[in-house]
Amino acid sequence: MSDIDTASRRLADIRARIAHAAALADRDPAAIELIAISKTKPAEAIAPLIAAGQTGFGENRVQEAEAKWPALREGRGLRLHLVGQLQSNKAKEAVALFDAIHSVDRPSLIEALARAMDGAGRRPDCFVQVNIGAEEQKGGCAIDGLPAMLARAGDAGLPVVGLMAVPPADVEPAPYFALLAKLAKRHGLAGLSMGMSGDFETAVMLGATHVRVGTALFGAR
Ligand SMILES: *Cc1c(COP(=O)(O)O)cnc(C)c1O
């Protein structure tokens, strides 16, 4: 099978599973954006998925994305998402390259992104990342710090469209997805970036608007 056939087959499978989960939850599948997480994958592995019709991609490192994407996306109308921790000193590069940033999680980064957006005259969609399982080693703001973080992002003029989280590994993710959905609703945010290869159907059933799928589309990293 050609690389494009393999990519097409995987993409059709993931799309069908999203549509099925959406139908079970009485949701419109068109309201769910599939982001193909291409971190660590070389351009040759990504090109077949672009050829198969995938338009949204995600990376977790600014430098890696800067090396791969300008050539890959050229003239193609793709949308690029940053899903990894962002250092404030990379805010300018991130704002220049990405269409959405899913890892806004602290005041210093909010200020750096606001300055970068003002300078670039470009305002990528922002998701505030929540440390939904209160894990020490994880990125994201604490749940009880979320109201202040959203207020600060609003004051700084960031276009916050939703919340993002990665639930703790190796436990049932549904309660964490439900909690993130509750928090988004409480704050009047429509966007919910949640769900990865192992749990995106559950996330869709609980309201995800953006699912971030890597290995199920590209194979193991
Ligand atoms: C790597 C990554 C993903 C994709 O994970 P898979 O299990 O490969 O689907 C999603 N979200 C974030 C934040 C990631 O870092």
Tab-separated table of C-alpha atoms and ligand atoms in Angstrom:
chain	number	residue	atom	x	y	z
A	1	MET	CA	0.000	0.000	0.000
A	2	SER	CA	1.305	3.497	-0.796
A	3	ASP	CA	1.989	6.017	1.952
A	4	ILE	CA	-0.962	8.083	0.780
A	5	ASP	CA	-3.282	5.043	0.897
A	6	THR	CA	-2.138	4.266	4.429
A	7	ALA	CA	-2.619	7.890	5.487
A	8	SER	CA	-6.056	8.012	3.837
A	9	ARG	CA	-7.131	4.810	5.539
A	10	ARG	CA	-6.005	5.966	8.978
A	11	LEU	CA	-7.598	9.357	8.494
A	12	ALA	CA	-10.900	7.854	7.379
A	13	ASP	CA	-10.845	5.529	10.379
A	14	ILE	CA	-10.273	8.354	12.888
A	15	ARG	CA	-12.889	10.552	11.231
A	16	ALA	CA	-15.408	7.701	11.335
A	17	ARG	CA	-14.711	7.095	15.012
A	18	ILE	CA	-15.151	10.806	15.770
A	19	ALA	CA	-18.429	10.816	13.818
A	20	HIS	CA	-19.651	7.726	15.666
A	21	ALA	CA	-18.816	9.190	19.095
A	22	ALA	CA	-20.451	12.476	18.087
A	23	ALA	CA	-23.610	10.664	16.968
A	24	LEU	CA	-23.807	8.767	20.251
A	25	ALA	CA	-23.620	12.072	22.110
A	26	ASP	CA	-26.133	13.788	19.807
A	27	ARG	CA	-23.465	16.179	18.546
A	28	ASP	CA	-22.653	17.500	15.074
A	29	PRO	CA	-19.360	15.863	13.980
A	30	ALA	CA	-18.560	19.037	12.011
A	31	ALA	CA	-18.151	20.825	15.356
A	32	ILE	CA	-15.104	18.693	16.158
A	33	GLU	CA	-11.723	19.613	14.720
A	34	LEU	CA	-9.190	16.839	14.293
A	35	ILE	CA	-5.641	18.019	14.937
A	36	ALA	CA	-2.977	15.624	13.655
A	37	ILE	CA	-0.092	15.768	16.128
A	38	SER	CA	3.012	15.432	13.988
A	39	LYS	CA	5.701	16.026	16.634
A	40	THR	CA	8.915	14.075	16.009
A	41	LYS	CA	7.629	13.033	12.563
A	42	PRO	CA	9.678	14.085	9.521
A	43	ALA	CA	8.184	15.955	6.577
A	44	GLU	CA	8.062	12.695	4.535
A	45	ALA	CA	5.723	11.178	7.104
A	46	ILE	CA	3.476	14.251	7.202
A	47	ALA	CA	3.153	14.900	3.452
A	48	PRO	CA	0.957	11.812	2.811
A	49	LEU	CA	-1.541	12.980	5.432
A	50	ILE	CA	-1.677	16.419	3.830
A	51	ALA	CA	-2.244	14.715	0.477
A	52	ALA	CA	-5.037	12.675	2.069
A	53	GLY	CA	-6.834	15.892	2.958
A	54	GLN	CA	-5.899	16.583	6.591
A	55	THR	CA	-5.705	20.350	7.219
A	56	GLY	CA	-5.023	20.780	10.953
A	57	PHE	CA	-1.665	19.799	12.458
A	58	GLY	CA	-0.075	20.155	15.879
A	59	GLU	CA	3.479	20.356	17.161
A	60	ASN	CA	4.876	20.607	20.676
A	61	ARG	CA	8.186	22.393	20.011
A	62	VAL	CA	8.558	25.763	18.357
A	63	GLN	CA	12.021	25.049	16.952
A	64	GLU	CA	11.026	21.717	15.423
A	65	ALA	CA	7.926	23.294	13.888
A	66	GLU	CA	9.940	26.179	12.450
A	67	ALA	CA	12.228	23.699	10.753
A	68	LYS	CA	9.444	21.562	9.235
A	69	TRP	CA	6.381	23.646	8.515
A	70	PRO	CA	7.169	26.718	6.422
A	71	ALA	CA	8.004	24.479	3.446
A	72	LEU	CA	5.325	21.852	4.151
A	73	ARG	CA	2.436	24.293	4.498
A	74	GLU	CA	3.415	26.634	1.638
A	75	GLY	CA	0.270	27.700	-0.207
A	76	ARG	CA	-1.846	24.925	1.310
A	77	GLY	CA	-4.140	26.751	3.743
A	78	LEU	CA	-3.276	24.454	6.647
A	79	ARG	CA	-3.816	25.341	10.295
A	80	LEU	CA	-0.966	24.822	12.719
A	81	HIS	CA	-1.498	24.321	16.475
A	82	LEU	CA	1.056	24.504	19.280
A	83	VAL	CA	0.209	21.914	21.931
A	84	GLY	CA	3.380	21.864	24.027
A	85	GLN	CA	4.783	23.967	26.809
A	86	LEU	CA	5.871	27.348	25.514
A	87	GLN	CA	8.743	29.361	26.931
A	88	SER	CA	8.130	33.093	27.063
A	89	ASN	CA	11.297	33.764	25.076
A	90	LYS	CA	9.784	31.794	22.157
A	91	ALA	CA	6.474	33.690	22.177
A	92	LYS	CA	7.389	35.813	19.170
A	93	GLU	CA	8.290	32.801	17.010
A	94	ALA	CA	5.181	30.948	18.186
A	95	VAL	CA	2.884	33.837	17.294
A	96	ALA	CA	4.482	34.149	13.865
A	97	LEU	CA	4.098	30.448	13.029
A	98	PHE	CA	1.024	29.031	14.769
A	99	ASP	CA	-2.682	29.647	14.199
A	100	ALA	CA	-3.620	28.407	17.673
A	101	ILE	CA	-1.728	28.054	20.948
A	102	HIS	CA	-3.104	25.443	23.364
A	103	SER	CA	-0.652	25.908	26.234
A	104	VAL	CA	-1.290	29.342	27.756
A	105	ASP	CA	-0.783	28.667	31.435
A	106	ARG	CA	0.923	31.491	33.339
A	107	PRO	CA	0.976	35.285	33.631
A	108	SER	CA	4.514	35.723	32.265
A	109	LEU	CA	3.545	33.822	29.113
A	110	ILE	CA	0.326	35.822	28.755
A	111	GLU	CA	2.315	39.058	28.818
A	112	ALA	CA	4.907	37.725	26.349
A	113	LEU	CA	2.203	36.503	23.953
A	114	ALA	CA	0.326	39.813	24.182
A	115	ARG	CA	3.489	41.738	23.300
A	116	ALA	CA	4.284	39.357	20.444
A	117	MET	CA	0.737	39.611	19.049
A	118	ASP	CA	0.794	43.419	19.204
A	119	GLY	CA	4.161	43.432	17.447
A	120	ALA	CA	3.132	40.964	14.750
A	121	GLY	CA	-0.404	42.262	14.219
A	122	ARG	CA	-1.470	38.613	14.299
A	123	ARG	CA	-3.608	36.982	16.968
A	124	PRO	CA	-3.610	33.152	17.095
A	125	ASP	CA	-6.508	31.552	18.985
A	126	CYS	CA	-5.513	30.806	22.560
A	127	PHE	CA	-6.507	27.957	24.836
A	128	VAL	CA	-5.746	28.210	28.532
A	129	GLN	CA	-4.228	24.922	29.653
A	130	VAL	CA	-5.524	23.578	32.957
A	131	ASN	CA	-3.595	21.119	35.125
A	132	ILE	CA	-6.772	19.119	35.432
A	133	GLY	CA	-5.347	16.304	37.570
A	134	ALA	CA	-3.329	18.625	39.846
A	135	GLU	CA	-0.116	16.812	38.863
A	136	GLU	CA	3.125	18.377	40.015
A	137	GLN	CA	5.107	17.692	36.839
A	138	LYS	CA	2.420	18.789	34.369
A	139	GLY	CA	1.946	22.106	32.611
A	140	GLY	CA	-1.246	24.060	32.969
A	141	CYS	CA	-2.632	26.424	35.553
A	142	ALA	CA	-4.181	25.158	38.772
A	143	ILE	CA	-7.960	24.829	38.699
A	144	ASP	CA	-8.396	27.393	41.435
A	145	GLY	CA	-6.116	29.784	39.564
A	146	LEU	CA	-8.197	29.606	36.383
A	147	PRO	CA	-10.497	32.613	37.010
A	148	ALA	CA	-7.516	34.903	37.615
A	149	MET	CA	-5.672	33.477	34.593
A	150	LEU	CA	-8.653	34.093	32.311
A	151	ALA	CA	-9.069	37.614	33.664
A	152	ARG	CA	-5.417	38.335	33.055
A	153	ALA	CA	-5.541	36.933	29.521
A	154	GLY	CA	-8.628	39.052	28.848
A	155	ASP	CA	-6.944	42.203	30.173
A	156	ALA	CA	-3.916	41.498	27.980
A	157	GLY	CA	-6.141	41.165	24.918
A	158	LEU	CA	-5.453	37.506	24.168
A	159	PRO	CA	-8.189	35.884	22.079
A	160	VAL	CA	-9.006	33.030	24.466
A	161	VAL	CA	-11.323	30.573	22.734
A	162	GLY	CA	-11.288	27.670	25.174
A	163	LEU	CA	-9.573	25.383	27.658
A	164	MET	CA	-7.097	22.570	27.089
A	165	ALA	CA	-6.009	19.677	29.315
A	166	VAL	CA	-4.143	16.394	29.353
A	167	PRO	CA	-5.630	14.092	32.029
A	168	PRO	CA	-3.372	11.964	34.244
A	169	ALA	CA	-1.996	8.873	32.498
A	170	ASP	CA	-3.279	5.381	33.230
A	171	VAL	CA	-6.548	6.365	34.865
A	172	GLU	CA	-10.045	6.699	33.457
A	173	PRO	CA	-9.990	10.096	31.694
A	174	ALA	CA	-13.759	10.731	31.545
A	175	PRO	CA	-14.085	12.504	34.929
A	176	TYR	CA	-11.272	14.869	33.938
A	177	PHE	CA	-12.848	15.627	30.564
A	178	ALA	CA	-16.174	16.273	32.289
A	179	LEU	CA	-14.499	18.595	34.759
A	180	LEU	CA	-12.764	20.559	31.985
A	181	ALA	CA	-16.097	20.868	30.170
A	182	LYS	CA	-17.734	22.157	33.337
A	183	LEU	CA	-15.004	24.766	33.813
A	184	ALA	CA	-15.275	25.939	30.199
A	185	LYS	CA	-19.025	26.271	30.508
A	186	ARG	CA	-18.720	28.186	33.754
A	187	HIS	CA	-16.496	30.709	32.015
A	188	GLY	CA	-18.522	30.917	28.821
A	189	LEU	CA	-15.799	29.369	26.659
A	190	ALA	CA	-16.858	27.311	23.636
A	191	GLY	CA	-13.543	25.599	22.881
A	192	LEU	CA	-12.498	22.343	24.531
A	193	SER	CA	-9.145	20.897	23.450
A	194	MET	CA	-9.102	17.392	24.914
A	195	GLY	CA	-8.664	13.791	23.800
A	196	MET	CA	-5.643	11.990	22.313
A	197	SER	CA	-5.168	8.690	20.452
A	198	GLY	CA	-6.257	6.544	23.385
A	199	ASP	CA	-9.269	8.519	24.526
A	200	PHE	CA	-10.547	10.897	21.839
A	201	GLU	CA	-13.925	9.164	21.507
A	202	THR	CA	-14.596	9.630	25.221
A	203	ALA	CA	-13.516	13.265	24.877
A	204	VAL	CA	-15.877	13.795	21.941
A	205	MET	CA	-18.758	12.339	23.927
A	206	LEU	CA	-17.977	14.794	26.716
A	207	GLY	CA	-17.854	17.861	24.487
A	208	ALA	CA	-14.378	18.128	22.924
A	209	THR	CA	-14.218	20.643	20.071
A	210	HIS	CA	-10.559	19.887	19.277
A	211	VAL	CA	-9.051	16.405	19.547
A	212	ARG	CA	-5.272	15.999	19.333
A	213	VAL	CA	-4.396	12.692	17.706
A	214	GLY	CA	-0.809	11.614	17.046
A	215	THR	CA	0.059	7.928	17.115
A	216	ALA	CA	-3.303	6.732	15.765
A	217	LEU	CA	-2.604	8.734	12.589
A	218	PHE	CA	1.173	8.467	12.242
A	219	GLY	CA	2.057	5.256	14.042
A	220	ALA	CA	4.279	5.028	17.110
A	221	ARG	CA	6.824	7.755	17.816
B	1	LIG	C1	1.818	14.127	21.860
B	1	LIG	C2	0.586	14.848	22.264
B	1	LIG	C3	-0.676	14.452	21.786
B	1	LIG	C4	-0.904	13.249	20.885
B	1	LIG	O1	-0.724	12.080	21.614
B	1	LIG	P1	-1.037	10.636	20.961
B	1	LIG	O2	-1.214	9.767	22.137
B	1	LIG	O3	0.136	10.294	20.137
B	1	LIG	O4	-2.276	10.778	20.167
B	1	LIG	C5	-1.779	15.205	22.170
B	1	LIG	N1	-1.643	16.276	22.989
B	1	LIG	C6	-0.464	16.686	23.454
B	1	LIG	C7	-0.401	17.856	24.356
B	1	LIG	C8	0.691	15.980	23.119
B	1	LIG	O5	1.876	16.385	23.612
